[in-house]
PDB file of C-alpha atoms in Angstrom:
ATOM      1  CA  LEU A   1       0.000   0.000   0.000  1.00  0.00           C
ATOM      2  CA  ARG A   2       1.366   3.381  -1.024  1.00  0.00           C
ATOM      3  CA  GLY A   3      -0.174   6.785  -0.479  1.00  0.00           C
ATOM      4  CA  ARG A   4       0.361  10.287  -1.782  1.00  0.00           C
ATOM      5  CA  ALA A   5      -0.971  13.705  -0.840  1.00  0.00           C
ATOM      6  CA  ALA A   6      -0.938  16.925  -2.835  1.00  0.00           C
ATOM      7  CA  ARG A   7      -2.295  20.445  -2.481  1.00  0.00           C
ATOM      8  CA  LEU A   8      -2.307  22.778  -5.480  1.00  0.00           C
ATOM      9  CA  ASP A   9      -3.457  26.146  -4.139  1.00  0.00           C
ATOM     10  CA  GLY A  10      -1.005  28.502  -5.875  1.00  0.00           C
ATOM     11  CA  VAL A  11      -0.459  26.295  -8.911  1.00  0.00           C
ATOM     12  CA  LEU A  12      -4.184  25.857  -9.462  1.00  0.00           C
ATOM     13  CA  SER A  13      -4.864  29.573  -9.022  1.00  0.00           C
ATOM     14  CA  GLY A  14      -2.230  30.289 -11.668  1.00  0.00           C
ATOM     15  CA  ILE A  15      -3.774  27.818 -14.096  1.00  0.00           C
ATOM     16  CA  LEU A  16      -7.371  28.971 -13.611  1.00  0.00           C
ATOM     17  CA  LYS A  17      -6.711  32.726 -13.707  1.00  0.00           C
ATOM     18  CA  GLN A  18      -5.426  32.346 -17.288  1.00  0.00           C
ATOM     19  CA  HIS A  19      -8.904  31.291 -18.455  1.00  0.00           C
ATOM     20  CA  ASP A  20     -12.480  32.336 -17.787  1.00  0.00           C
ATOM     21  CA  TYR A  21     -13.953  28.853 -17.356  1.00  0.00           C
ATOM     22  CA  PRO A  22     -17.565  28.328 -16.259  1.00  0.00           C
ATOM     23  CA  PRO A  23     -17.753  26.696 -12.774  1.00  0.00           C
ATOM     24  CA  ALA A  24     -18.326  23.153 -14.121  1.00  0.00           C
ATOM     25  CA  VAL A  25     -15.342  23.384 -16.491  1.00  0.00           C
ATOM     26  CA  GLU A  26     -13.192  24.924 -13.746  1.00  0.00           C
ATOM     27  CA  ALA A  27     -14.059  22.005 -11.457  1.00  0.00           C
ATOM     28  CA  LEU A  28     -13.099  19.470 -14.158  1.00  0.00           C
ATOM     29  CA  VAL A  29      -9.782  21.217 -14.877  1.00  0.00           C
ATOM     30  CA  ALA A  30      -9.022  21.374 -11.147  1.00  0.00           C
ATOM     31  CA  GLU A  31      -9.830  17.691 -10.643  1.00  0.00           C
ATOM     32  CA  MET A  32      -7.703  16.681 -13.631  1.00  0.00           C
ATOM     33  CA  ALA A  33      -4.762  18.835 -12.453  1.00  0.00           C
ATOM     34  CA  LEU A  34      -4.790  17.165  -9.049  1.00  0.00           C
ATOM     35  CA  LEU A  35      -5.004  13.690 -10.559  1.00  0.00           C
ATOM     36  CA  THR A  36      -2.031  14.596 -12.736  1.00  0.00           C
ATOM     37  CA  ALA A  37      -0.010  15.757  -9.725  1.00  0.00           C
ATOM     38  CA  LEU A  38      -0.867  12.662  -7.673  1.00  0.00           C
ATOM     39  CA  ILE A  39      -0.060  10.233 -10.479  1.00  0.00           C
ATOM     40  CA  GLY A  40       3.013  12.175 -11.643  1.00  0.00           C
ATOM     41  CA  GLN A  41       4.693  12.059  -8.265  1.00  0.00           C
ATOM     42  CA  THR A  42       4.354   8.249  -8.112  1.00  0.00           C
ATOM     43  CA  ILE A  43       6.329   7.659 -11.312  1.00  0.00           C
ATOM     44  CA  LYS A  44      10.086   7.797 -11.802  1.00  0.00           C
ATOM     45  CA  LEU A  45       9.560  10.344 -14.524  1.00  0.00           C
ATOM     46  CA  ARG A  46      12.372  11.778 -16.633  1.00  0.00           C
ATOM     47  CA  TRP A  47      10.273  14.227 -18.625  1.00  0.00           C
ATOM     48  CA  LYS A  48       6.463  14.455 -18.959  1.00  0.00           C
ATOM     49  CA  LEU A  49       3.233  12.756 -17.891  1.00  0.00           C
ATOM     50  CA  SER A  50       0.018  13.832 -19.627  1.00  0.00           C
ATOM     51  CA  LEU A  51      -3.597  13.055 -18.797  1.00  0.00           C
ATOM     52  CA  GLN A  52      -6.276  13.677 -21.393  1.00  0.00           C
ATOM     53  CA  VAL A  53     -10.028  13.438 -21.657  1.00  0.00           C
ATOM     54  CA  GLN A  54     -11.543  13.566 -25.124  1.00  0.00           C
ATOM     55  CA  SER A  55     -15.321  13.588 -25.443  1.00  0.00           C
ATOM     56  CA  LYS A  56     -18.356  14.379 -27.556  1.00  0.00           C
ATOM     57  CA  GLY A  57     -19.901  16.492 -24.786  1.00  0.00           C
ATOM     58  CA  ALA A  58     -19.868  20.214 -24.085  1.00  0.00           C
ATOM     59  CA  VAL A  59     -16.352  19.813 -22.649  1.00  0.00           C
ATOM     60  CA  ARG A  60     -14.571  18.349 -25.658  1.00  0.00           C
ATOM     61  CA  MET A  61     -11.111  18.033 -24.173  1.00  0.00           C
ATOM     62  CA  ILE A  62      -9.186  18.409 -20.928  1.00  0.00           C
ATOM     63  CA  ALA A  63      -5.422  18.102 -21.139  1.00  0.00           C
ATOM     64  CA  THR A  64      -2.881  18.276 -18.335  1.00  0.00           C
ATOM     65  CA  ASP A  65       0.883  17.911 -18.243  1.00  0.00           C
ATOM     66  CA  PHE A  66       3.159  17.120 -15.299  1.00  0.00           C
ATOM     67  CA  TYR A  67       6.820  17.917 -15.947  1.00  0.00           C
ATOM     68  CA  ALA A  68       9.321  16.156 -13.734  1.00  0.00           C
ATOM     69  CA  PRO A  69      11.617  18.340 -11.620  1.00  0.00           C
ATOM     70  CA  GLU A  70      14.713  19.329 -13.568  1.00  0.00           C
ATOM     71  CA  ALA A  71      16.957  18.685 -10.567  1.00  0.00           C
ATOM     72  CA  GLU A  72      16.708  17.001  -7.163  1.00  0.00           C
ATOM     73  CA  GLY A  73      14.742  19.131  -4.715  1.00  0.00           C
ATOM     74  CA  GLU A  74      13.140  21.340  -7.373  1.00  0.00           C
ATOM     75  CA  PRO A  75       9.365  21.366  -7.851  1.00  0.00           C
ATOM     76  CA  ALA A  76       7.542  19.674 -10.686  1.00  0.00           C
ATOM     77  CA  ARG A  77       5.565  21.868 -13.093  1.00  0.00           C
ATOM     78  CA  ILE A  78       1.913  21.390 -14.060  1.00  0.00           C
ATOM     79  CA  ARG A  79      -0.215  22.910 -16.772  1.00  0.00           C
ATOM     80  CA  ALA A  80      -3.849  22.311 -17.661  1.00  0.00           C
ATOM     81  CA  TYR A  81      -6.342  23.370 -20.307  1.00  0.00           C
ATOM     82  CA  ALA A  82      -9.924  22.605 -21.357  1.00  0.00           C
ATOM     83  CA  SER A  83     -11.680  23.067 -24.671  1.00  0.00           C
ATOM     84  CA  TYR A  84     -15.440  23.448 -24.429  1.00  0.00           C
ATOM     85  CA  ASP A  85     -18.524  24.697 -26.257  1.00  0.00           C
ATOM     86  CA  PRO A  86     -19.982  27.524 -24.105  1.00  0.00           C
ATOM     87  CA  GLU A  87     -23.448  27.172 -25.670  1.00  0.00           C
ATOM     88  CA  ARG A  88     -23.679  23.533 -24.535  1.00  0.00           C
ATOM     89  CA  ILE A  89     -22.585  24.023 -20.900  1.00  0.00           C
ATOM     90  CA  THR A  90     -25.469  23.418 -18.477  1.00  0.00           C
ATOM     91  CA  ASP A  91     -25.999  23.915 -14.755  1.00  0.00           C
ATOM     92  CA  GLY A  92     -25.784  20.138 -14.243  1.00  0.00           C
ATOM     93  CA  PRO A  93     -22.960  18.234 -12.537  1.00  0.00           C
ATOM     94  CA  ALA A  94     -19.476  18.659 -13.980  1.00  0.00           C
ATOM     95  CA  MET A  95     -19.241  15.127 -15.429  1.00  0.00           C
ATOM     96  CA  GLU A  96     -22.516  15.642 -17.330  1.00  0.00           C
ATOM     97  CA  GLN A  97     -20.630  18.234 -19.380  1.00  0.00           C
ATOM     98  CA  ILE A  98     -18.331  15.516 -20.756  1.00  0.00           C
ATOM     99  CA  GLY A  99     -20.476  12.693 -22.142  1.00  0.00           C
ATOM    100  CA  ASP A 100     -19.037   9.755 -24.074  1.00  0.00           C
ATOM    101  CA  GLY A 101     -15.323   9.655 -24.668  1.00  0.00           C
ATOM    102  CA  TYR A 102     -12.054   8.335 -23.333  1.00  0.00           C
ATOM    103  CA  PHE A 103      -9.515   8.879 -20.550  1.00  0.00           C
ATOM    104  CA  ALA A 104      -5.855   8.626 -21.533  1.00  0.00           C
ATOM    105  CA  ILE A 105      -2.532   8.583 -19.728  1.00  0.00           C
ATOM    106  CA  LEU A 106       0.550   9.346 -21.798  1.00  0.00           C
ATOM    107  CA  MET A 107       4.107   9.158 -20.545  1.00  0.00           C
ATOM    108  CA  ASP A 108       7.029  10.598 -22.481  1.00  0.00           C
ATOM    109  CA  GLN A 109      10.417   9.849 -20.923  1.00  0.00           C
ATOM    110  CA  GLY A 110      12.263  12.039 -23.407  1.00  0.00           C
ATOM    111  CA  GLU A 111      14.509  11.630 -26.396  1.00  0.00           C
ATOM    112  CA  GLY A 112      15.416   8.079 -27.304  1.00  0.00           C
ATOM    113  CA  MET A 113      12.629   6.511 -25.241  1.00  0.00           C
ATOM    114  CA  GLN A 114       9.399   4.967 -26.531  1.00  0.00           C
ATOM    115  CA  PRO A 115       6.336   6.944 -25.330  1.00  0.00           C
ATOM    116  CA  TYR A 116       3.640   5.041 -23.393  1.00  0.00           C
ATOM    117  CA  GLN A 117      -0.079   5.546 -23.999  1.00  0.00           C
ATOM    118  CA  GLY A 118      -2.967   3.920 -22.124  1.00  0.00           C
ATOM    119  CA  ILE A 119      -6.591   4.626 -23.008  1.00  0.00           C
ATOM    120  CA  THR A 120      -9.835   3.588 -21.300  1.00  0.00           C
ATOM    121  CA  PRO A 121     -13.460   4.628 -21.840  1.00  0.00           C
ATOM    122  CA  LEU A 122     -14.871   7.320 -19.561  1.00  0.00           C
ATOM    123  CA  THR A 123     -16.669   5.567 -16.708  1.00  0.00           C
ATOM    124  CA  GLY A 124     -17.997   6.758 -13.377  1.00  0.00           C
ATOM    125  CA  THR A 125     -19.341  10.017 -12.046  1.00  0.00           C
ATOM    126  CA  THR A 126     -15.978  11.786 -11.557  1.00  0.00           C
ATOM    127  CA  LEU A 127     -12.634  12.034 -13.305  1.00  0.00           C
ATOM    128  CA  ALA A 128     -11.135  10.334 -10.237  1.00  0.00           C
ATOM    129  CA  ALA A 129     -13.426   7.348 -10.929  1.00  0.00           C
ATOM    130  CA  CYS A 130     -12.199   7.355 -14.548  1.00  0.00           C
ATOM    131  CA  ALA A 131      -8.586   7.272 -13.318  1.00  0.00           C
ATOM    132  CA  GLU A 132      -9.413   4.443 -10.896  1.00  0.00           C
ATOM    133  CA  ALA A 133     -11.000   2.493 -13.774  1.00  0.00           C
ATOM    134  CA  TYR A 134      -7.887   3.112 -15.877  1.00  0.00           C
ATOM    135  CA  PHE A 135      -5.604   1.697 -13.174  1.00  0.00           C
ATOM    136  CA  ALA A 136      -7.891  -1.301 -12.622  1.00  0.00           C
ATOM    137  CA  GLN A 137      -8.178  -2.084 -16.341  1.00  0.00           C
ATOM    138  CA  SER A 138      -4.807  -1.103 -17.819  1.00  0.00           C
ATOM    139  CA  GLU A 139      -2.386  -1.497 -14.925  1.00  0.00           C
ATOM    140  CA  GLN A 140      -4.286  -4.042 -12.783  1.00  0.00           C
ATOM    141  CA  ILE A 141      -3.470  -1.916  -9.715  1.00  0.00           C
ATOM    142  CA  PRO A 142      -6.281  -1.281  -7.217  1.00  0.00           C
ATOM    143  CA  THR A 143      -6.263   2.504  -6.810  1.00  0.00           C
ATOM    144  CA  LYS A 144      -8.399   4.972  -4.857  1.00  0.00           C
ATOM    145  CA  PHE A 145      -8.412   8.771  -5.164  1.00  0.00           C
ATOM    146  CA  ALA A 146      -9.987  11.153  -2.637  1.00  0.00           C
ATOM    147  CA  LEU A 147     -10.139  14.699  -4.041  1.00  0.00           C
ATOM    148  CA  SER A 148     -11.511  18.001  -2.787  1.00  0.00           C
ATOM    149  CA  PHE A 149     -11.994  21.258  -4.695  1.00  0.00           C
ATOM    150  CA  GLY A 150     -13.457  24.496  -3.455  1.00  0.00           C
ATOM    151  CA  GLN A 151     -12.985  28.190  -2.857  1.00  0.00           C
ATOM    152  CA  SER A 152     -11.003  29.411   0.131  1.00  0.00           C
ATOM    153  CA  THR A 153     -10.016  32.767   1.503  1.00  0.00           C
ATOM    154  CA  GLU A 154      -6.800  33.888   3.082  1.00  0.00           C
ATOM    155  CA  PRO A 155      -6.837  36.244   6.083  1.00  0.00           C
ATOM    156  CA  GLY A 156      -6.506  39.799   4.825  1.00  0.00           C
ATOM    157  CA  VAL A 157      -7.234  38.807   1.214  1.00  0.00           C
ATOM    158  CA  ALA A 158     -10.713  39.692  -0.009  1.00  0.00           C
ATOM    159  CA  GLN A 159     -10.608  37.594  -3.184  1.00  0.00           C
ATOM    160  CA  LEU A 160     -11.658  33.948  -3.145  1.00  0.00           C
ATOM    161  CA  ALA A 161      -8.910  31.591  -4.227  1.00  0.00           C
ATOM    162  CA  PRO A 162      -9.474  28.097  -5.632  1.00  0.00           C
ATOM    163  CA  HIS A 163      -7.851  25.273  -3.727  1.00  0.00           C
ATOM    164  CA  LEU A 164      -7.575  21.602  -4.423  1.00  0.00           C
ATOM    165  CA  SER A 165      -6.243  18.805  -2.296  1.00  0.00           C
ATOM    166  CA  GLY A 166      -6.243  15.068  -2.638  1.00  0.00           C
ATOM    167  CA  ARG A 167      -4.896  11.720  -1.649  1.00  0.00           C
ATOM    168  CA  ALA A 168      -4.146   8.649  -3.703  1.00  0.00           C
ATOM    169  CA  ARG A 169      -3.637   5.067  -2.657  1.00  0.00           C
ATOM    170  CA  LEU A 170      -1.951   2.820  -5.202  1.00  0.00           C
TER     171      LEU A 170
END
């Protein structure tokens, strides 16, 4: 049994402030970014881990990248993006914005190495459930993710700031 914990307050704020996502899309991007961080830190990664969701729903794509630290003790880097059709976004739950599609994990270890790609259908009511299904189907590793996303405030700061925290058991 292995466990990981991550909190992406500043990183997530930086990602989300670059875009004006509707709340449902913001929640999906936040969830995917945390999954990427949790999975990325479990791998002996030389270059980049990417998670992708492709769908036929209002949210057509979510893509995240986790770049391994360049040197021992340095932080990893994360980026995230979503492509969506604003006219099709509803007030329903975030996963209802996705619809049919697939969940993919791609690992690129850099020059001279063969990239890895694993793809599974989108299943479950959260992206965490999709990642759990991926690990069960493709890696045969029982995995559980516990994620939390919300708005928080800092003392003396009037603006709400998104925060995201999670745990993974692999």
